[in-house]
Coordinates of C-alpha atoms in Angstrom, one line a residue:
X1 CA 0.0 0.0 0.0
X2 CA 1.3 3.4 -1.0
X3 CA 1.8 5.9 1.8
X4 CA 3.0 9.5 1.9
X5 CA 6.4 8.3 3.1
X6 CA 6.8 5.8 0.3
X7 CA 5.4 7.9 -2.6
X8 CA 8.4 9.5 -4.2
X9 CA 7.7 13.1 -5.3
X10 CA 9.7 15.4 -7.5
X11 CA 8.7 19.0 -6.9
X12 CA 9.2 21.8 -9.5
X13 CA 8.9 25.5 -8.8
X14 CA 10.9 28.8 -8.6
X15 CA 9.3 31.9 -7.0
X16 CA 8.1 32.7 -3.4
X17 CA 4.6 31.4 -4.4
X18 CA 6.0 27.9 -4.9
X19 CA 7.8 27.8 -1.5
X20 CA 4.6 27.5 0.5
X21 CA 3.5 24.3 -1.2
X22 CA 7.0 22.8 -0.9
X23 CA 7.0 23.7 2.8
X24 CA 3.6 22.1 3.3
X25 CA 4.9 18.9 1.8
X26 CA 8.1 18.9 3.8
X27 CA 6.5 19.7 7.1
X28 CA 3.7 17.1 6.3
X29 CA 6.3 14.3 6.1
X30 CA 6.0 13.7 2.4
X31 CA 8.9 12.0 0.5
X32 CA 10.6 14.7 -1.7
X33 CA 13.1 12.8 -3.9
X34 CA 14.3 16.1 -5.5
X35 CA 13.5 19.7 -6.2
X36 CA 13.8 21.1 -9.7
X37 CA 14.1 24.9 -10.0
X38 CA 15.6 27.6 -12.3
X39 CA 19.3 28.1 -12.6
X40 CA 20.7 30.9 -10.3
X41 CA 20.2 34.4 -11.7
X42 CA 23.1 36.8 -12.3
X43 CA 22.5 39.9 -10.1
X44 CA 24.4 43.1 -9.4
X45 CA 25.9 45.7 -11.8
X46 CA 28.1 43.2 -13.7
X47 CA 26.0 40.0 -13.1
X48 CA 28.8 38.8 -10.9
X49 CA 26.6 37.6 -8.1
X50 CA 24.4 34.6 -8.6
X51 CA 21.0 34.7 -6.8
X52 CA 19.3 31.4 -6.1
X53 CA 15.6 31.1 -6.5
X54 CA 13.4 31.2 -3.4
X55 CA 12.6 27.5 -3.9
X56 CA 16.3 26.7 -4.0
X57 CA 16.9 28.6 -0.9
X58 CA 14.3 26.7 1.0
X59 CA 15.4 23.4 -0.5
X60 CA 19.0 24.0 0.7
X61 CA 17.8 24.8 4.2
X62 CA 16.0 21.5 4.2
X63 CA 18.9 19.5 2.7
X64 CA 16.8 18.4 -0.3
X65 CA 18.4 17.2 -3.6
X66 CA 18.3 20.1 -6.1
X67 CA 18.3 20.0 -9.9
X68 CA 18.7 23.2 -12.0
X69 CA 18.6 22.4 -15.7
X70 CA 19.1 25.3 -18.1
X71 CA 17.2 23.2 -20.7
X72 CA 14.4 20.8 -19.6
X73 CA 15.0 18.7 -22.8
X74 CA 18.7 18.1 -21.9
X75 CA 19.4 14.4 -22.2
X76 CA 21.5 14.4 -19.0
X77 CA 18.7 16.0 -17.1
X78 CA 16.1 13.6 -18.5
X79 CA 18.4 10.7 -17.5
X80 CA 19.0 12.0 -14.0
X81 CA 15.3 12.7 -13.5
X82 CA 14.4 9.2 -14.7
X83 CA 17.0 7.6 -12.3
X84 CA 15.0 9.1 -9.3
X85 CA 12.1 6.8 -10.2
X86 CA 9.6 9.3 -8.9
X87 CA 5.9 8.2 -8.5
X88 CA 4.5 11.7 -8.9
X89 CA 5.7 15.2 -10.0
X90 CA 4.2 18.5 -8.7
X91 CA 4.6 21.8 -10.5
X92 CA 3.9 25.1 -8.9
X93 CA 4.9 28.4 -10.8
X94 CA 7.5 26.8 -13.0
X95 CA 8.2 26.5 -16.8
X96 CA 6.3 24.6 -19.4
X97 CA 7.5 21.0 -19.3
X98 CA 8.2 18.8 -22.3
X99 CA 6.1 15.7 -22.7
X100 CA 9.0 13.4 -21.9
X101 CA 9.2 15.0 -18.4
X102 CA 5.5 15.3 -17.5
X103 CA 4.7 11.8 -18.6
X104 CA 7.5 10.2 -16.7
X105 CA 5.9 9.3 -13.3
X106 CA 3.4 6.5 -12.9
X107 CA 0.9 8.8 -11.2
X108 CA 1.6 11.6 -13.7
X109 CA 2.4 15.3 -13.0
X110 CA 0.0 17.8 -11.5
X111 CA 0.1 21.6 -11.4
X112 CA -1.3 24.0 -8.9
X113 CA -2.6 27.1 -10.8
X114 CA -3.6 30.3 -9.2
X115 CA -7.1 30.6 -10.8
X116 CA -10.4 28.8 -11.2
X117 CA -9.6 27.0 -14.4
X118 CA -10.6 26.9 -17.2
X119 CA -10.8 30.7 -16.5
X120 CA -7.5 32.7 -16.5
X121 CA -5.2 30.2 -18.2
X122 CA -1.8 31.8 -18.7
X123 CA 1.2 33.4 -16.9
X124 CA -0.5 36.1 -14.9
X125 CA -3.8 34.8 -13.5
X126 CA -3.8 36.7 -10.2
X127 CA -3.1 40.1 -11.9
X128 CA -5.8 39.6 -14.5
X129 CA -8.5 38.5 -12.0
X130 CA -8.0 41.7 -10.0
X131 CA -7.7 43.9 -13.1
X132 CA -10.9 42.6 -14.5
X133 CA -12.7 43.3 -11.2
X134 CA -13.5 39.6 -10.3
X135 CA -15.1 39.0 -6.9
X136 CA -13.6 35.6 -6.4
X137 CA -10.6 33.4 -7.5
X138 CA -8.9 30.3 -6.3
X139 CA -6.5 27.5 -6.8
X140 CA -6.9 24.6 -9.2
X141 CA -4.9 21.4 -9.2
X142 CA -4.9 19.6 -12.6
X143 CA -2.9 16.9 -14.5
X144 CA -0.6 18.2 -17.1
X145 CA -1.1 17.6 -20.8
X146 CA 0.1 19.2 -24.1
X147 CA -1.6 22.6 -24.2
X148 CA -0.7 24.8 -21.3
X149 CA -3.2 25.0 -18.4
X150 CA -5.8 22.7 -20.1
X151 CA -5.4 19.4 -18.3
X152 CA -8.1 17.5 -16.4
X153 CA -9.1 19.3 -13.1
X154 CA -8.5 17.4 -9.9
X155 CA -9.6 19.8 -7.2
X156 CA -10.5 23.5 -6.8
X157 CA -10.8 25.8 -3.8
X158 CA -12.3 29.4 -4.0
X159 CA -11.6 32.6 -2.1
X160 CA -13.3 36.0 -2.4
X161 CA -11.5 39.1 -3.7
X162 CA -12.5 42.2 -1.8
X163 CA -12.9 45.7 -3.2
X164 CA -9.7 46.8 -1.5
X165 CA -7.5 43.7 -2.3
X166 CA -4.5 44.3 -4.6
X167 CA -2.4 41.6 -6.4
X168 CA -0.1 41.3 -3.4
X169 CA -2.9 40.5 -0.9
X170 CA -4.6 38.0 -3.2
X171 CA -1.2 36.4 -4.1
X172 CA -0.5 35.8 -0.4
X173 CA -3.9 34.3 0.3
X174 CA -3.6 32.0 -2.7
X175 CA -0.1 31.0 -1.7
X176 CA -1.2 29.6 1.6
X177 CA -4.3 28.0 0.0
X178 CA -2.0 26.4 -2.6
X179 CA 0.0 24.6 0.1
X180 CA -3.2 23.1 1.6
X181 CA -4.6 22.0 -1.7
X182 CA -1.4 20.4 -3.0
X183 CA -1.1 18.2 0.1
X184 CA -4.8 17.4 -0.1
X185 CA -4.4 16.4 -3.8
X186 CA -1.5 14.2 -3.0
X187 CA -3.5 12.5 -0.2
X188 CA -6.3 11.8 -2.7
X189 CA -3.9 10.4 -5.3
X190 CA -2.4 8.1 -2.6
X191 CA -6.0 7.0 -1.5
X192 CA -7.0 6.4 -5.2
X193 CA -10.0 8.7 -4.8
X194 CA -9.2 11.2 -7.6
X195 CA -11.9 11.6 -10.2
X196 CA -10.4 14.3 -12.6
X197 CA -12.8 16.3 -14.8
X198 CA -11.9 17.4 -18.4
X199 CA -12.0 21.2 -18.7
X200 CA -14.3 21.1 -21.7
X201 CA -17.0 20.0 -19.3
X202 CA -17.0 23.5 -17.7
X203 CA -19.3 24.8 -20.4
X204 CA -20.7 27.8 -18.3
X205 CA -17.2 29.4 -17.7
X206 CA -16.1 32.4 -19.8
X207 CA -12.6 31.6 -21.0
X208 CA -10.9 34.8 -20.0
X209 CA -7.1 34.6 -20.7
X210 CA -4.2 35.6 -18.4
X211 CA -1.3 36.4 -20.7
X212 CA 2.1 37.5 -19.5
X213 CA 2.2 41.2 -18.5
X214 CA 4.7 43.5 -20.2
X215 CA 5.5 47.2 -19.5
X216 CA 3.2 48.5 -22.1
X217 CA 0.4 46.4 -20.6
X218 CA 0.7 48.5 -17.4
X219 CA 0.0 51.9 -18.9
X220 CA -3.1 53.6 -17.5
X221 CA -5.8 54.8 -19.9
X222 CA -7.5 57.7 -18.1
X223 CA -10.3 57.6 -20.7
X224 CA -11.7 54.5 -18.9
X225 CA -14.4 54.6 -16.2
X226 CA -13.2 55.2 -12.6
X227 CA -13.9 51.6 -11.5
X228 CA -11.9 50.2 -14.5
X229 CA -8.8 52.4 -13.7
X230 CA -9.1 51.6 -10.0
X231 CA -9.1 47.9 -10.6
X232 CA -6.3 48.2 -13.1
X233 CA -4.1 50.0 -10.5
X234 CA -4.7 47.4 -7.8
X235 CA -4.3 44.5 -10.2
X236 CA -0.7 45.7 -10.8
X237 CA 0.2 46.8 -7.3
X238 CA 2.8 46.6 -6.0
X239 CA 4.4 44.8 -8.9
X240 CA 4.9 45.5 -11.8
X241 CA 2.9 48.7 -11.1
X242 CA 0.5 50.7 -13.2
X243 CA 2.1 53.8 -14.7
X244 CA 1.3 57.0 -16.5
X245 CA 3.5 60.0 -17.6
X246 CA 3.8 63.5 -16.2
X247 CA 5.8 65.9 -18.4
X248 CA 7.2 63.0 -20.3
X249 CA 8.4 61.1 -17.3
X250 CA 7.0 57.8 -16.0
X251 CA 5.0 57.9 -12.7
X252 CA 4.0 54.6 -11.0
X253 CA 0.7 54.6 -9.1
X254 CA 0.3 52.0 -6.3
X255 CA -2.8 53.1 -4.4
X256 CA -5.9 55.1 -5.2
X257 CA -9.5 55.6 -4.0
X258 CA -12.5 56.1 -6.1
X259 CA -14.1 59.5 -6.0
X260 CA -17.8 59.7 -6.9
X261 CA -17.8 63.3 -8.2
X262 CA -19.3 65.0 -11.3
X263 CA -16.6 66.3 -13.7
X264 CA -18.5 67.8 -16.7
X265 CA -16.2 69.2 -19.3
X266 CA -13.0 68.0 -17.5
X267 CA -10.5 66.1 -19.7
X268 CA -9.5 62.6 -18.5
X269 CA -6.0 62.7 -17.0
X270 CA -6.4 66.2 -15.6
X271 CA -5.0 66.7 -12.2
X272 CA -6.8 68.5 -9.3
X273 CA -4.9 69.3 -6.2
X274 CA -4.7 71.7 -3.2
X275 CA -0.8 71.4 -3.5
X276 CA -0.7 70.0 0.0
X277 CA -2.8 66.9 0.8
X278 CA -4.6 65.5 -2.2
X279 CA -4.2 64.8 -5.9
X280 CA -7.3 63.8 -7.9
X281 CA -7.2 62.6 -11.5
X282 CA -10.1 62.8 -13.8
X283 CA -11.4 59.7 -15.5
X284 CA -14.2 59.3 -18.1
X285 CA -17.0 59.3 -15.4
X286 CA -15.4 60.7 -12.2
X287 CA -12.1 60.8 -10.5
X288 CA -9.5 58.8 -8.6
X289 CA -7.8 60.1 -5.4
X290 CA -4.2 59.1 -5.7
X291 CA -2.7 57.8 -2.3
X292 CA 0.8 56.6 -3.1
X293 CA 3.0 56.9 -6.2
X294 CA 6.5 57.0 -7.4
X295 CA 8.1 59.6 -9.7
X296 CA 10.8 58.4 -12.1
X297 CA 14.1 58.1 -10.2
X298 CA 12.5 58.6 -6.8
X299 CA 11.1 56.5 -4.0
X300 CA 7.5 55.4 -3.5
X301 CA 5.8 57.9 -1.3
X302 CA 2.4 59.1 0.1
X303 CA 0.8 61.9 -1.9
X304 CA 1.2 64.4 0.9
X305 CA 5.0 63.8 1.0
X306 CA 5.3 64.3 -2.7
X307 CA 3.3 67.5 -2.7
X308 CA 5.5 69.0 0.0
X309 CA 8.5 68.9 -2.2
X310 CA 7.0 68.9 -5.7
X311 CA 5.0 71.8 -7.1
X312 CA 2.6 71.0 -10.0
X313 CA 2.0 73.6 -12.6
X314 CA -1.5 74.8 -13.5
X315 CA -3.5 72.6 -15.9
X316 CA -1.3 69.6 -15.5
X317 CA -2.2 66.3 -17.0
X318 CA -1.3 62.6 -16.6
X319 CA -0.9 61.1 -20.1

């Protein structure tokens, strides 16, 4: 009979988000045969310092075997992976795996994805859920297959997204949830109680994508309604951050409040301020009260601190 001590697991992940699930497995007494993570990243001015991934740092602390292939199709890596004779592979926030890798274990490979699949397939599901004003999201575990994020769903768990959540608060809630769902999924695989469901059976779900976010994705369009701009800012805060320009220089905006005011004749992007305590920016149907921002080359700061040392000219606009 298979137990959590005898089931050999290879765990694959890289960022902070993936550490929580690995920690849950280690602290739960599961058998981690190896951890696969990204190669160390060159850091510093000349790239002379190598920075290990958060998953590698945790794996080192726990004395786990670590594998860091530059190429997941590398024959030596494939051979080394096969020699572990893992029963199951778990992927959390990692790269797309070649078929030879995800088909290797007898119980397959499952992924923990930070959305309610089939909604928000892609690289940035948490950001897009908040940007689109969703009121709930969750974690899905599913078995890997060819097309990314399309495999049969094993389990899902949901959480609400509040009006004041940003991508950081949702990320942190989902990270903890992911650890619980990953261990629960492993337990169900061991018990033989998994009944996975093909995603094409979820016919009532709108297939909203969650593509990778680039700098241009993050530019604020002040011609949008207030709610849209508000959700856009919190869906990118604190990273990579929504931005706009002032006098040709980039300004990142991290926090704002919606203002239900009438602004007839005002052009979107126009700035209203008393020069001391507040800065309001006109949208298509109202305004946003900016709370914290960051001028190009400066630190992030509350609006009152900015206004103390920075005088805005009359009729100034964010573009």
